[in-house]
Amino acid sequence: MVLTMTTGHEDSLLLLLLPTTSPLPPLVAVLALAAVLLWLSPGGPAWALSGCRRPPSGPTGVVTALSSPVAHRTLAALSRAVDGGAALMSFSVGLTRLVVSSHPDTAREILVSPAFGDRPVKDAARHLLFHRAMGFAPSGDAHWRGLRRLAAAHLFGPRRVAGAAHHRTSIGESMASDVAVIARRGEVPLKRVLHAASLKHIMATVFSKYYDDLATQEGTLLEEMVTEGYNLLGTFNWADHLPLLKWLDLQGVRRRCNRLVRKVEVFVGKIIQEHRERRSSGGVADEITGDFVDVLLGLEGEDKMADSDMIAVLWEMIFRGTDTVAILMEWVMARMVLHPDIQAKAQAELDAVVGRGVGVADADVASLPYIQCIVKETLRMHPPGPLLSWARLAIHYAHVGGHLVPAGTTAMVNMWAIAHDPAVWAEPETFRPERFQEEDVSVLGSDLRLAPFGAGRRVCPGKMLALATTHLWIAQLLHQYEWAPAAGGSVDLSERLNMSLEMATPLVCKAVPRAVVKA
């Protein structure tokens, strides 16, 4: 193919395709040139096809960072490289048009604006039934608003969180006892302990089901279902970005989802049926003493739910209520092992407030500000959802950071990048809980310098329950044990972003009971 430019009186450049020397038909050559131009467009081909005249700055081509186990770091590096550090960067993944915010101001515009009130529904999320649960249901849908209202009133509201203190305390004490048994045999694989406690907690809180040991057939099945669902939602699926691949299911995501959903329908359906039978036999619980299943079964009229919707909602509760607390606590404990001085300071606070030989009560947490600062600093350094787990979707055209973002654009917030930006945080790579003694920063969504649970109408509804559980359990573990590195003598802080930001190497450490000193 020969490219010839003509000048003279012509106003444009002509591409002369000479058939005598070109091995390509003219149409193919034109299409190839168009593809190259699309590929080289700022933001990549998906933005070029959008017709947006002034997209935010961004790399050309197709970005594959989202398939990386450290996608948050890769996107942060790309954002820094664009125009000296773009607060809003555009990029393409297949035919998906995306923007990512790496600054508190543009993050607020995305998270708080009604224009970004929906979420893009991943293929796995749809086949796992989550499009009918709070995570992915459309924000303009009465079904979604009703679910948020019910969850706030009967599960995540302040009264309910306070009322569930006995669950938290009891399960935390049981977890600490499990640590004692394991520690007598050797080192403690803490991830396994924390995940089991989190799963027991959500089952007790939402379903009034209590497991002394998850090593039963039902408990094992439950853990397997949660793990498989977590892996499926965390899998980067090209079918989400190239529509043709949805029908081919080359990665097998849809097949795995369908197999899992059949198990979920049986498992959760059995719980619903048990509650129905209890209610029909006269054991009807009121809104104070009943659990969330009772609340859903008590809905009437237009609010009444089909069993399929109840299964979707309850399955999401199990799924999302398990990973966040367990993953956050593993990072906290890793930091305690790495920083014995900080651990000692937290234990001194516990000794002063609670004393030795007495268990930590939920009511004690309010008097443990340093432990709360440790949790905040861990959320800053290791946010469980560095990209806020699930992205937003532009419902209509919106302005963000002075740029026009077209409807249908997927918008992400890189909370990890914001929390590690030296222009936002002093010494961002240093783990220093004292920074939150110097400045009280809310993590609940009002301050976008640190909003690990999101903000706006899609903020995580369970944030208060997650924090209450984490604060208490960390206090219980630090109160009873001295934590030290395993035989290798170090802790690997390498990350792996699945659906949440996990430790790539699960934490294994030593737990030594603290000497009981009578007052």
Short mmCIF file of C-alpha atoms in Angstrom, two decimals:
data_model
loop_
_atom_site.label_atom_id
_atom_site.label_comp_id
_atom_site.label_asym_id
_atom_site.label_seq_id
_atom_site.Cartn_x
_atom_site.Cartn_y
_atom_site.Cartn_z
CA MET A 1 0.00 0.00 0.00
CA VAL A 2 1.37 3.40 -0.95
CA LEU A 3 0.31 6.58 0.84
CA THR A 4 0.42 9.60 -1.49
CA MET A 5 -0.39 13.16 -0.44
CA THR A 6 -1.54 15.70 -3.01
CA THR A 7 -1.37 19.42 -2.60
CA GLY A 8 -2.26 21.98 -5.24
CA HIS A 9 -5.79 23.35 -5.04
CA GLU A 10 -7.16 20.52 -2.90
CA ASP A 11 -8.18 21.31 0.68
CA SER A 12 -7.68 17.83 2.10
CA LEU A 13 -5.27 14.97 1.99
CA LEU A 14 -6.14 12.14 -0.37
CA LEU A 15 -5.21 8.60 0.30
CA LEU A 16 -4.42 6.98 -3.04
CA LEU A 17 -4.62 3.25 -2.89
CA LEU A 18 -2.84 1.89 -5.93
CA PRO A 19 -4.19 -1.56 -6.79
CA THR A 20 -1.12 -2.38 -8.87
CA THR A 21 1.11 -2.31 -5.80
CA SER A 22 -1.33 -2.87 -2.91
CA PRO A 23 -1.99 -6.40 -1.69
CA LEU A 24 -5.10 -5.15 0.14
CA PRO A 25 -8.44 -4.29 -1.44
CA PRO A 26 -9.22 -0.57 -1.05
CA LEU A 27 -12.08 -1.17 1.41
CA VAL A 28 -9.88 -3.28 3.67
CA ALA A 29 -7.16 -0.65 3.60
CA VAL A 30 -9.63 2.09 4.53
CA LEU A 31 -11.01 0.00 7.38
CA ALA A 32 -7.50 -0.74 8.60
CA LEU A 33 -6.64 2.95 8.58
CA ALA A 34 -9.86 3.76 10.45
CA ALA A 35 -9.03 1.12 13.05
CA VAL A 36 -5.56 2.61 13.55
CA LEU A 37 -7.01 6.11 13.97
CA LEU A 38 -9.55 4.83 16.49
CA TRP A 39 -6.81 3.03 18.36
CA LEU A 40 -4.64 6.14 18.52
CA SER A 41 -7.44 8.43 19.70
CA PRO A 42 -7.09 9.91 23.21
CA GLY A 43 -8.88 7.59 25.61
CA GLY A 44 -8.82 4.75 23.09
CA PRO A 45 -11.32 3.38 20.56
CA ALA A 46 -14.40 3.35 22.78
CA TRP A 47 -14.06 7.10 23.33
CA ALA A 48 -13.41 7.74 19.63
CA LEU A 49 -16.64 5.92 18.77
CA SER A 50 -18.61 7.96 21.34
CA GLY A 51 -18.39 11.16 19.29
CA CYS A 52 -17.27 13.08 22.39
CA ARG A 53 -15.24 16.02 21.07
CA ARG A 54 -13.21 16.80 24.18
CA PRO A 55 -12.82 13.66 26.26
CA PRO A 56 -10.69 13.73 29.40
CA SER A 57 -7.03 13.01 28.79
CA GLY A 58 -6.16 9.36 28.59
CA PRO A 59 -3.96 6.69 27.05
CA THR A 60 -4.54 5.45 23.52
CA GLY A 61 -5.44 1.89 22.65
CA VAL A 62 -7.13 -0.60 24.95
CA VAL A 63 -6.06 -0.61 28.59
CA THR A 64 -5.76 -4.07 30.12
CA ALA A 65 -5.02 -2.81 33.64
CA LEU A 66 -8.33 -4.04 35.02
CA SER A 67 -7.19 -7.63 34.54
CA SER A 68 -4.13 -6.97 36.71
CA PRO A 69 -3.93 -8.12 40.34
CA VAL A 70 -2.77 -4.57 41.13
CA ALA A 71 -5.16 -2.68 38.84
CA HIS A 72 -5.45 0.20 41.33
CA ARG A 73 -1.69 0.80 41.21
CA THR A 74 -1.53 0.52 37.42
CA LEU A 75 -4.38 2.99 36.94
CA ALA A 76 -2.78 5.37 39.44
CA ALA A 77 0.48 5.27 37.48
CA LEU A 78 -1.36 5.87 34.20
CA SER A 79 -3.22 8.83 35.70
CA ARG A 80 0.05 10.36 36.93
CA ALA A 81 1.54 9.96 33.44
CA VAL A 82 -1.35 11.75 31.70
CA ASP A 83 -0.82 15.52 31.52
CA GLY A 84 1.29 15.47 34.65
CA GLY A 85 -1.39 13.81 36.75
CA ALA A 86 -4.95 13.93 35.52
CA ALA A 87 -7.67 14.21 38.16
CA LEU A 88 -9.94 12.43 35.66
CA MET A 89 -8.56 10.01 33.08
CA SER A 90 -10.40 8.41 30.17
CA PHE A 91 -9.58 4.97 28.82
CA SER A 92 -11.06 2.08 26.88
CA VAL A 93 -11.45 -1.58 27.71
CA GLY A 94 -12.76 -3.30 24.62
CA LEU A 95 -15.87 -1.33 23.66
CA THR A 96 -16.40 -0.07 27.21
CA ARG A 97 -15.82 3.66 27.71
CA LEU A 98 -14.44 4.48 31.17
CA VAL A 99 -13.22 7.35 33.30
CA VAL A 100 -11.32 7.03 36.56
CA SER A 101 -11.00 9.73 39.22
CA SER A 102 -7.81 10.08 41.25
CA HIS A 103 -8.69 13.29 43.09
CA PRO A 104 -11.19 14.06 45.89
CA ASP A 105 -12.97 16.77 43.87
CA THR A 106 -13.74 14.67 40.81
CA ALA A 107 -14.49 11.71 43.09
CA ARG A 108 -17.18 13.77 44.80
CA GLU A 109 -18.68 14.80 41.46
CA ILE A 110 -19.02 11.14 40.48
CA LEU A 111 -20.15 9.64 43.77
CA VAL A 112 -22.62 12.31 44.84
CA SER A 113 -24.15 13.19 41.47
CA PRO A 114 -27.51 11.56 40.61
CA ALA A 115 -26.15 11.30 37.06
CA PHE A 116 -23.98 8.39 38.26
CA GLY A 117 -26.64 6.70 40.37
CA ASP A 118 -26.54 3.32 38.61
CA ARG A 119 -23.94 0.60 38.29
CA PRO A 120 -22.83 -1.25 35.17
CA VAL A 121 -24.12 -4.79 35.63
CA LYS A 122 -21.35 -7.30 35.02
CA ASP A 123 -22.31 -10.54 33.33
CA ALA A 124 -21.38 -12.47 36.48
CA ALA A 125 -23.46 -10.15 38.67
CA ARG A 126 -26.53 -10.67 36.50
CA HIS A 127 -26.20 -14.44 36.49
CA LEU A 128 -25.56 -14.47 40.24
CA LEU A 129 -28.93 -12.67 40.73
CA PHE A 130 -27.36 -9.44 42.04
CA HIS A 131 -29.22 -7.27 39.52
CA ARG A 132 -32.26 -7.76 41.81
CA ALA A 133 -30.35 -6.92 45.00
CA MET A 134 -29.06 -3.63 46.41
CA GLY A 135 -25.65 -3.77 44.77
CA PHE A 136 -26.75 -3.56 41.13
CA ALA A 137 -30.48 -2.80 41.00
CA PRO A 138 -31.18 0.52 39.17
CA SER A 139 -31.31 3.49 41.54
CA GLY A 140 -34.47 4.85 39.93
CA ASP A 141 -36.27 1.58 40.57
CA ALA A 142 -38.83 1.44 43.39
CA HIS A 143 -37.48 -2.03 44.20
CA TRP A 144 -34.01 -0.61 44.95
CA ARG A 145 -35.36 2.26 47.05
CA GLY A 146 -37.50 -0.16 49.03
CA LEU A 147 -34.54 -2.43 49.71
CA ARG A 148 -32.39 0.44 50.95
CA ARG A 149 -35.19 1.61 53.22
CA LEU A 150 -35.72 -1.86 54.67
CA ALA A 151 -32.01 -2.47 55.20
CA ALA A 152 -31.57 0.89 56.94
CA ALA A 153 -34.53 0.30 59.24
CA HIS A 154 -34.09 -3.39 60.03
CA LEU A 155 -30.44 -4.30 59.56
CA PHE A 156 -27.94 -1.46 59.27
CA GLY A 157 -29.59 1.36 61.22
CA PRO A 158 -28.00 2.57 64.50
CA ARG A 159 -30.57 0.78 66.66
CA ARG A 160 -30.06 -2.52 64.86
CA VAL A 161 -26.27 -2.24 64.92
CA ALA A 162 -26.37 -1.56 68.66
CA GLY A 163 -28.87 -4.37 69.17
CA ALA A 164 -26.55 -6.86 67.48
CA ALA A 165 -23.73 -6.18 69.96
CA HIS A 166 -24.27 -9.52 71.71
CA HIS A 167 -23.72 -11.34 68.38
CA ARG A 168 -20.48 -9.44 67.75
CA THR A 169 -19.18 -9.93 71.27
CA SER A 170 -19.99 -13.63 71.46
CA ILE A 171 -18.55 -14.45 68.03
CA GLY A 172 -15.45 -12.35 68.77
CA GLU A 173 -14.87 -14.25 72.02
CA SER A 174 -15.32 -17.54 70.17
CA MET A 175 -12.82 -16.39 67.54
CA ALA A 176 -10.28 -15.53 70.25
CA SER A 177 -10.80 -19.00 71.78
CA ASP A 178 -10.21 -20.59 68.37
CA VAL A 179 -6.93 -18.68 68.16
CA ALA A 180 -5.88 -20.12 71.53
CA VAL A 181 -6.50 -23.68 70.34
CA ILE A 182 -4.59 -23.13 67.09
CA ALA A 183 -1.74 -21.24 68.80
CA ARG A 184 -1.09 -24.17 71.14
CA ARG A 185 -0.37 -26.29 68.06
CA GLY A 186 1.82 -23.67 66.37
CA GLU A 187 1.38 -20.64 64.13
CA VAL A 188 -2.02 -19.08 63.41
CA PRO A 189 -3.35 -18.86 59.81
CA LEU A 190 -5.34 -15.76 60.60
CA LYS A 191 -7.18 -15.38 57.29
CA ARG A 192 -9.06 -18.63 57.84
CA VAL A 193 -10.02 -17.65 61.39
CA LEU A 194 -11.24 -14.18 60.39
CA HIS A 195 -13.25 -15.40 57.40
CA ALA A 196 -15.01 -18.04 59.51
CA ALA A 197 -15.91 -15.48 62.19
CA SER A 198 -17.24 -13.01 59.61
CA LEU A 199 -19.40 -15.67 57.99
CA LYS A 200 -20.78 -16.79 61.36
CA HIS A 201 -21.55 -13.17 62.21
CA ILE A 202 -23.51 -12.37 59.08
CA MET A 203 -25.48 -15.63 59.33
CA ALA A 204 -26.42 -14.84 62.93
CA THR A 205 -27.30 -11.21 62.20
CA VAL A 206 -29.33 -11.68 59.02
CA PHE A 207 -30.72 -15.20 59.40
CA SER A 208 -30.57 -16.04 63.13
CA LYS A 209 -28.51 -19.10 62.20
CA TYR A 210 -25.70 -19.97 64.55
CA TYR A 211 -22.68 -22.12 63.71
CA ASP A 212 -20.37 -23.29 66.47
CA ASP A 213 -18.28 -24.94 63.80
CA LEU A 214 -18.34 -24.39 60.04
CA ALA A 215 -16.79 -27.83 59.49
CA THR A 216 -20.26 -29.34 59.12
CA GLN A 217 -21.66 -30.30 55.73
CA GLU A 218 -23.86 -27.19 55.65
CA GLY A 219 -21.08 -24.92 56.90
CA THR A 220 -18.61 -26.27 54.35
CA LEU A 221 -21.12 -25.76 51.54
CA LEU A 222 -21.75 -22.19 52.70
CA GLU A 223 -18.05 -21.35 52.69
CA GLU A 224 -17.60 -22.91 49.26
CA MET A 225 -20.49 -20.89 47.82
CA VAL A 226 -19.19 -17.60 49.22
CA THR A 227 -15.67 -18.30 47.94
CA GLU A 228 -16.90 -19.25 44.46
CA GLY A 229 -19.15 -16.19 44.22
CA TYR A 230 -16.32 -13.96 45.37
CA ASN A 231 -13.99 -15.39 42.73
CA LEU A 232 -16.59 -15.10 39.96
CA LEU A 233 -17.36 -11.44 40.67
CA GLY A 234 -13.66 -10.68 40.97
CA THR A 235 -12.77 -12.34 37.66
CA PHE A 236 -11.99 -9.94 34.85
CA ASN A 237 -14.40 -11.09 32.14
CA TRP A 238 -13.82 -9.90 28.57
CA ALA A 239 -17.48 -10.65 27.86
CA ASP A 240 -18.33 -7.51 29.87
CA HIS A 241 -16.45 -5.41 27.31
CA LEU A 242 -16.86 -7.25 24.02
CA PRO A 243 -20.57 -8.09 23.56
CA LEU A 244 -19.96 -10.90 21.07
CA LEU A 245 -18.09 -12.88 23.72
CA LYS A 246 -21.14 -13.00 25.99
CA TRP A 247 -22.65 -15.63 23.74
CA LEU A 248 -19.44 -17.64 23.56
CA ASP A 249 -18.63 -17.65 27.31
CA LEU A 250 -15.00 -18.43 26.53
CA GLN A 251 -13.91 -17.96 30.15
CA GLY A 252 -16.69 -20.21 31.46
CA VAL A 253 -17.98 -17.52 33.84
CA ARG A 254 -21.63 -17.96 32.91
CA ARG A 255 -21.49 -21.75 33.30
CA ARG A 256 -19.91 -21.45 36.73
CA CYS A 257 -22.48 -18.83 37.76
CA ASN A 258 -25.38 -21.04 36.74
CA ARG A 259 -23.98 -23.98 38.72
CA LEU A 260 -23.49 -21.78 41.78
CA VAL A 261 -26.94 -20.21 41.59
CA ARG A 262 -28.60 -23.62 41.66
CA LYS A 263 -26.84 -24.31 44.98
CA VAL A 264 -27.70 -20.84 46.30
CA GLU A 265 -31.39 -21.25 45.47
CA VAL A 266 -31.53 -24.51 47.42
CA PHE A 267 -29.52 -23.19 50.40
CA VAL A 268 -31.24 -19.82 50.82
CA GLY A 269 -34.62 -21.24 49.80
CA LYS A 270 -34.35 -23.70 52.68
CA ILE A 271 -33.74 -20.85 55.14
CA ILE A 272 -36.77 -18.96 53.82
CA GLN A 273 -38.92 -22.09 54.13
CA GLU A 274 -37.75 -22.65 57.73
CA HIS A 275 -38.83 -19.12 58.60
CA ARG A 276 -42.18 -19.62 56.88
CA GLU A 277 -42.84 -22.78 58.86
CA ARG A 278 -41.96 -21.05 62.10
CA ARG A 279 -44.31 -18.20 61.31
CA SER A 280 -47.15 -20.54 60.34
CA SER A 281 -46.76 -22.43 63.63
CA GLY A 282 -47.31 -19.23 65.58
CA GLY A 283 -43.70 -18.27 66.14
CA VAL A 284 -44.00 -14.93 64.33
CA ALA A 285 -41.25 -12.50 65.26
CA ASP A 286 -41.91 -8.78 65.39
CA GLU A 287 -39.68 -6.16 63.80
CA ILE A 288 -37.63 -5.86 66.98
CA THR A 289 -36.93 -9.52 67.74
CA GLY A 290 -37.10 -10.94 64.21
CA ASP A 291 -34.31 -11.15 61.69
CA PHE A 292 -34.12 -9.76 58.17
CA VAL A 293 -35.77 -12.84 56.66
CA ASP A 294 -38.79 -12.19 58.90
CA VAL A 295 -38.87 -8.60 57.68
CA LEU A 296 -38.95 -9.69 54.02
CA LEU A 297 -41.61 -12.32 54.68
CA GLY A 298 -43.73 -9.74 56.46
CA LEU A 299 -43.97 -7.42 53.44
CA GLU A 300 -47.44 -7.02 52.02
CA GLY A 301 -49.18 -5.45 49.03
CA GLU A 302 -46.93 -3.84 46.43
CA ASP A 303 -43.88 -4.37 48.63
CA LYS A 304 -44.33 -8.15 48.77
CA MET A 305 -41.37 -9.98 47.23
CA ALA A 306 -41.22 -13.06 45.06
CA ASP A 307 -39.04 -15.85 46.43
CA SER A 308 -36.52 -15.27 43.62
CA ASP A 309 -36.04 -11.66 44.73
CA MET A 310 -35.74 -12.64 48.38
CA ILE A 311 -33.08 -15.20 47.48
CA ALA A 312 -31.15 -12.54 45.53
CA VAL A 313 -31.29 -10.04 48.40
CA LEU A 314 -30.36 -12.55 51.11
CA TRP A 315 -27.59 -14.12 49.04
CA GLU A 316 -26.04 -10.69 48.55
CA MET A 317 -26.18 -10.13 52.32
CA ILE A 318 -24.22 -13.34 52.92
CA PHE A 319 -21.77 -12.59 50.18
CA ARG A 320 -20.99 -8.93 50.82
CA GLY A 321 -21.25 -9.18 54.58
CA THR A 322 -18.41 -11.67 54.80
CA ASP A 323 -15.42 -10.43 52.82
CA THR A 324 -15.06 -6.76 53.81
CA VAL A 325 -14.61 -7.29 57.56
CA ALA A 326 -12.36 -10.34 57.18
CA ILE A 327 -10.08 -8.67 54.63
CA LEU A 328 -9.86 -5.39 56.54
CA MET A 329 -9.04 -7.19 59.78
CA GLU A 330 -6.30 -9.24 58.14
CA TRP A 331 -4.62 -6.03 56.97
CA VAL A 332 -4.99 -4.49 60.46
CA MET A 333 -3.40 -7.50 62.10
CA ALA A 334 -0.61 -7.57 59.53
CA ARG A 335 0.20 -4.01 60.50
CA MET A 336 0.13 -4.90 64.20
CA VAL A 337 2.66 -7.67 63.58
CA LEU A 338 4.86 -5.33 61.53
CA HIS A 339 4.64 -2.45 64.02
CA PRO A 340 5.03 -3.80 67.57
CA ASP A 341 5.29 -0.24 68.91
CA ILE A 342 1.82 0.59 67.57
CA GLN A 343 0.50 -2.74 68.86
CA ALA A 344 1.90 -1.96 72.32
CA LYS A 345 0.29 1.49 72.32
CA ALA A 346 -3.10 -0.03 71.44
CA GLN A 347 -2.71 -2.62 74.20
CA ALA A 348 -1.83 0.09 76.71
CA GLU A 349 -5.06 1.85 75.77
CA LEU A 350 -6.97 -1.41 76.27
CA ASP A 351 -5.38 -2.01 79.67
CA ALA A 352 -6.27 1.51 80.79
CA VAL A 353 -9.88 1.36 79.59
CA VAL A 354 -10.81 -2.31 80.02
CA GLY A 355 -8.20 -3.69 82.39
CA ARG A 356 -6.61 -7.14 82.46
CA GLY A 357 -8.56 -10.34 83.01
CA VAL A 358 -11.81 -8.74 81.81
CA GLY A 359 -13.31 -9.24 78.37
CA VAL A 360 -13.71 -6.32 75.98
CA ALA A 361 -17.35 -5.24 75.69
CA ASP A 362 -18.94 -3.54 72.71
CA ALA A 363 -19.57 -0.49 74.90
CA ASP A 364 -15.81 -0.14 75.48
CA VAL A 365 -15.09 0.65 71.82
CA ALA A 366 -16.19 4.29 72.14
CA SER A 367 -13.42 4.75 74.72
CA LEU A 368 -10.73 3.25 72.47
CA PRO A 369 -9.90 6.12 70.07
CA TYR A 370 -6.39 4.89 69.21
CA ILE A 371 -7.69 1.52 68.02
CA GLN A 372 -10.22 3.40 65.89
CA CYS A 373 -7.32 5.43 64.44
CA ILE A 374 -5.49 2.19 63.61
CA VAL A 375 -8.52 0.97 61.67
CA LYS A 376 -8.77 4.30 59.82
CA GLU A 377 -5.09 4.23 58.89
CA THR A 378 -5.49 0.68 57.62
CA LEU A 379 -8.47 1.75 55.52
CA ARG A 380 -6.28 4.49 54.06
CA MET A 381 -3.26 2.29 53.36
CA HIS A 382 -5.15 -0.86 52.35
CA PRO A 383 -8.74 0.00 51.36
CA PRO A 384 -10.68 -3.27 50.84
CA GLY A 385 -12.21 -1.72 47.74
CA PRO A 386 -9.39 0.37 46.23
CA LEU A 387 -11.57 1.10 43.18
CA LEU A 388 -14.67 1.12 45.44
CA SER A 389 -15.42 -2.47 44.38
CA TRP A 390 -18.25 -1.69 41.98
CA ALA A 391 -18.15 1.19 39.50
CA ARG A 392 -20.84 3.74 38.64
CA LEU A 393 -22.65 4.21 35.32
CA ALA A 394 -23.56 7.57 33.81
CA ILE A 395 -27.34 7.61 33.37
CA HIS A 396 -27.16 10.76 31.23
CA TYR A 397 -24.59 13.30 30.12
CA ALA A 398 -22.74 14.88 33.04
CA HIS A 399 -19.87 17.27 33.66
CA VAL A 400 -16.97 16.01 35.77
CA GLY A 401 -13.85 18.07 36.33
CA GLY A 402 -14.85 20.38 33.48
CA HIS A 403 -15.23 17.48 31.03
CA LEU A 404 -18.44 16.27 29.42
CA VAL A 405 -18.94 12.58 30.20
CA PRO A 406 -21.43 10.87 27.85
CA ALA A 407 -24.30 8.70 29.05
CA GLY A 408 -23.33 5.06 29.28
CA THR A 409 -19.80 5.78 30.51
CA THR A 410 -18.47 3.63 33.34
CA ALA A 411 -17.01 5.83 36.09
CA MET A 412 -14.53 4.58 38.67
CA VAL A 413 -12.96 6.20 41.73
CA ASN A 414 -9.42 5.14 42.59
CA MET A 415 -9.62 5.60 46.35
CA TRP A 416 -6.22 3.94 46.72
CA ALA A 417 -4.64 6.61 44.49
CA ILE A 418 -6.27 9.42 46.48
CA ALA A 419 -5.21 7.89 49.80
CA HIS A 420 -1.60 7.54 48.58
CA ASP A 421 -1.32 10.99 46.99
CA PRO A 422 1.33 13.17 48.72
CA ALA A 423 -0.66 16.24 47.67
CA VAL A 424 -3.56 14.94 49.78
CA TRP A 425 -1.81 13.11 52.64
CA ALA A 426 1.52 13.85 54.32
CA GLU A 427 3.90 10.89 54.17
CA PRO A 428 1.28 8.70 52.49
CA GLU A 429 3.49 5.57 52.46
CA THR A 430 4.05 5.68 56.22
CA PHE A 431 1.66 3.77 58.49
CA ARG A 432 0.93 6.36 61.18
CA PRO A 433 -2.41 6.12 63.04
CA GLU A 434 -1.54 9.30 64.95
CA ARG A 435 -2.45 11.36 61.87
CA PHE A 436 -6.10 10.79 62.79
CA GLN A 437 -5.51 12.01 66.33
CA GLU A 438 -4.20 15.22 64.81
CA GLU A 439 -7.14 15.56 62.42
CA ASP A 440 -10.48 13.80 62.78
CA VAL A 441 -11.32 12.54 59.29
CA SER A 442 -14.61 10.74 58.71
CA VAL A 443 -14.49 7.51 56.68
CA LEU A 444 -18.26 7.42 56.16
CA GLY A 445 -18.37 9.36 52.88
CA SER A 446 -18.42 13.04 53.81
CA ASP A 447 -14.68 13.54 53.25
CA LEU A 448 -13.58 12.28 49.84
CA ARG A 449 -9.94 12.19 50.88
CA LEU A 450 -10.84 8.92 52.58
CA ALA A 451 -14.14 7.33 51.59
CA PRO A 452 -13.47 3.56 51.55
CA PHE A 453 -17.19 2.79 51.70
CA GLY A 454 -18.08 5.18 48.90
CA ALA A 455 -20.40 8.18 49.14
CA GLY A 456 -23.74 9.40 47.89
CA ARG A 457 -26.80 7.30 47.23
CA ARG A 458 -24.71 4.18 46.50
CA VAL A 459 -22.64 4.35 49.68
CA CYS A 460 -22.18 0.96 51.33
CA PRO A 461 -25.28 0.49 53.53
CA GLY A 462 -23.43 -1.81 55.94
CA LYS A 463 -20.56 0.54 56.75
CA MET A 464 -21.57 1.13 60.39
CA LEU A 465 -21.97 -2.59 61.06
CA ALA A 466 -18.61 -3.33 59.40
CA LEU A 467 -16.81 -0.71 61.50
CA ALA A 468 -18.50 -1.75 64.74
CA THR A 469 -17.50 -5.37 64.13
CA THR A 470 -13.93 -4.54 63.12
CA HIS A 471 -13.30 -2.23 66.09
CA LEU A 472 -14.58 -4.77 68.61
CA TRP A 473 -12.83 -7.82 67.18
CA ILE A 474 -9.49 -6.05 66.78
CA ALA A 475 -9.77 -4.90 70.39
CA GLN A 476 -10.55 -8.45 71.53
CA LEU A 477 -7.61 -9.96 69.64
CA LEU A 478 -5.12 -7.33 70.84
CA HIS A 479 -6.43 -7.52 74.41
CA GLN A 480 -5.85 -11.27 74.68
CA TYR A 481 -2.68 -11.84 72.64
CA GLU A 482 0.71 -10.49 71.74
CA TRP A 483 1.09 -10.85 67.97
CA ALA A 484 4.46 -11.57 66.38
CA PRO A 485 5.81 -12.67 62.99
CA ALA A 486 5.84 -16.34 62.07
CA ALA A 487 9.08 -18.32 61.93
CA GLY A 488 10.17 -16.52 58.75
CA GLY A 489 10.26 -13.27 60.69
CA SER A 490 8.49 -11.02 58.17
CA VAL A 491 5.09 -10.12 56.78
CA ASP A 492 4.53 -9.95 53.03
CA LEU A 493 2.37 -6.90 52.23
CA SER A 494 2.01 -7.79 48.55
CA GLU A 495 -1.51 -7.17 47.27
CA ARG A 496 -3.92 -9.04 45.06
CA LEU A 497 -7.05 -7.32 43.82
CA ASN A 498 -9.80 -9.87 43.36
CA MET A 499 -13.15 -8.31 44.15
CA SER A 500 -11.53 -6.77 47.22
CA LEU A 501 -7.90 -6.00 47.97
CA GLU A 502 -6.51 -9.12 49.62
CA MET A 503 -3.11 -9.96 51.00
CA ALA A 504 -1.44 -11.94 48.22
CA THR A 505 0.20 -14.11 50.87
CA PRO A 506 -2.30 -14.91 53.65
CA LEU A 507 -1.15 -13.75 57.08
CA VAL A 508 0.36 -16.43 59.31
CA CYS A 509 1.67 -15.29 62.69
CA LYS A 510 2.30 -16.19 66.32
CA ALA A 511 -0.25 -15.43 69.02
CA VAL A 512 1.09 -15.45 72.59
CA PRO A 513 -1.46 -15.04 75.42
CA ARG A 514 -0.82 -11.86 77.36
CA ALA A 515 0.05 -12.37 81.03
CA VAL A 516 -2.96 -11.70 83.24
CA VAL A 517 -2.14 -9.01 85.78
CA LYS A 518 -4.63 -8.47 88.57
CA ALA A 519 -5.43 -4.87 89.28
#
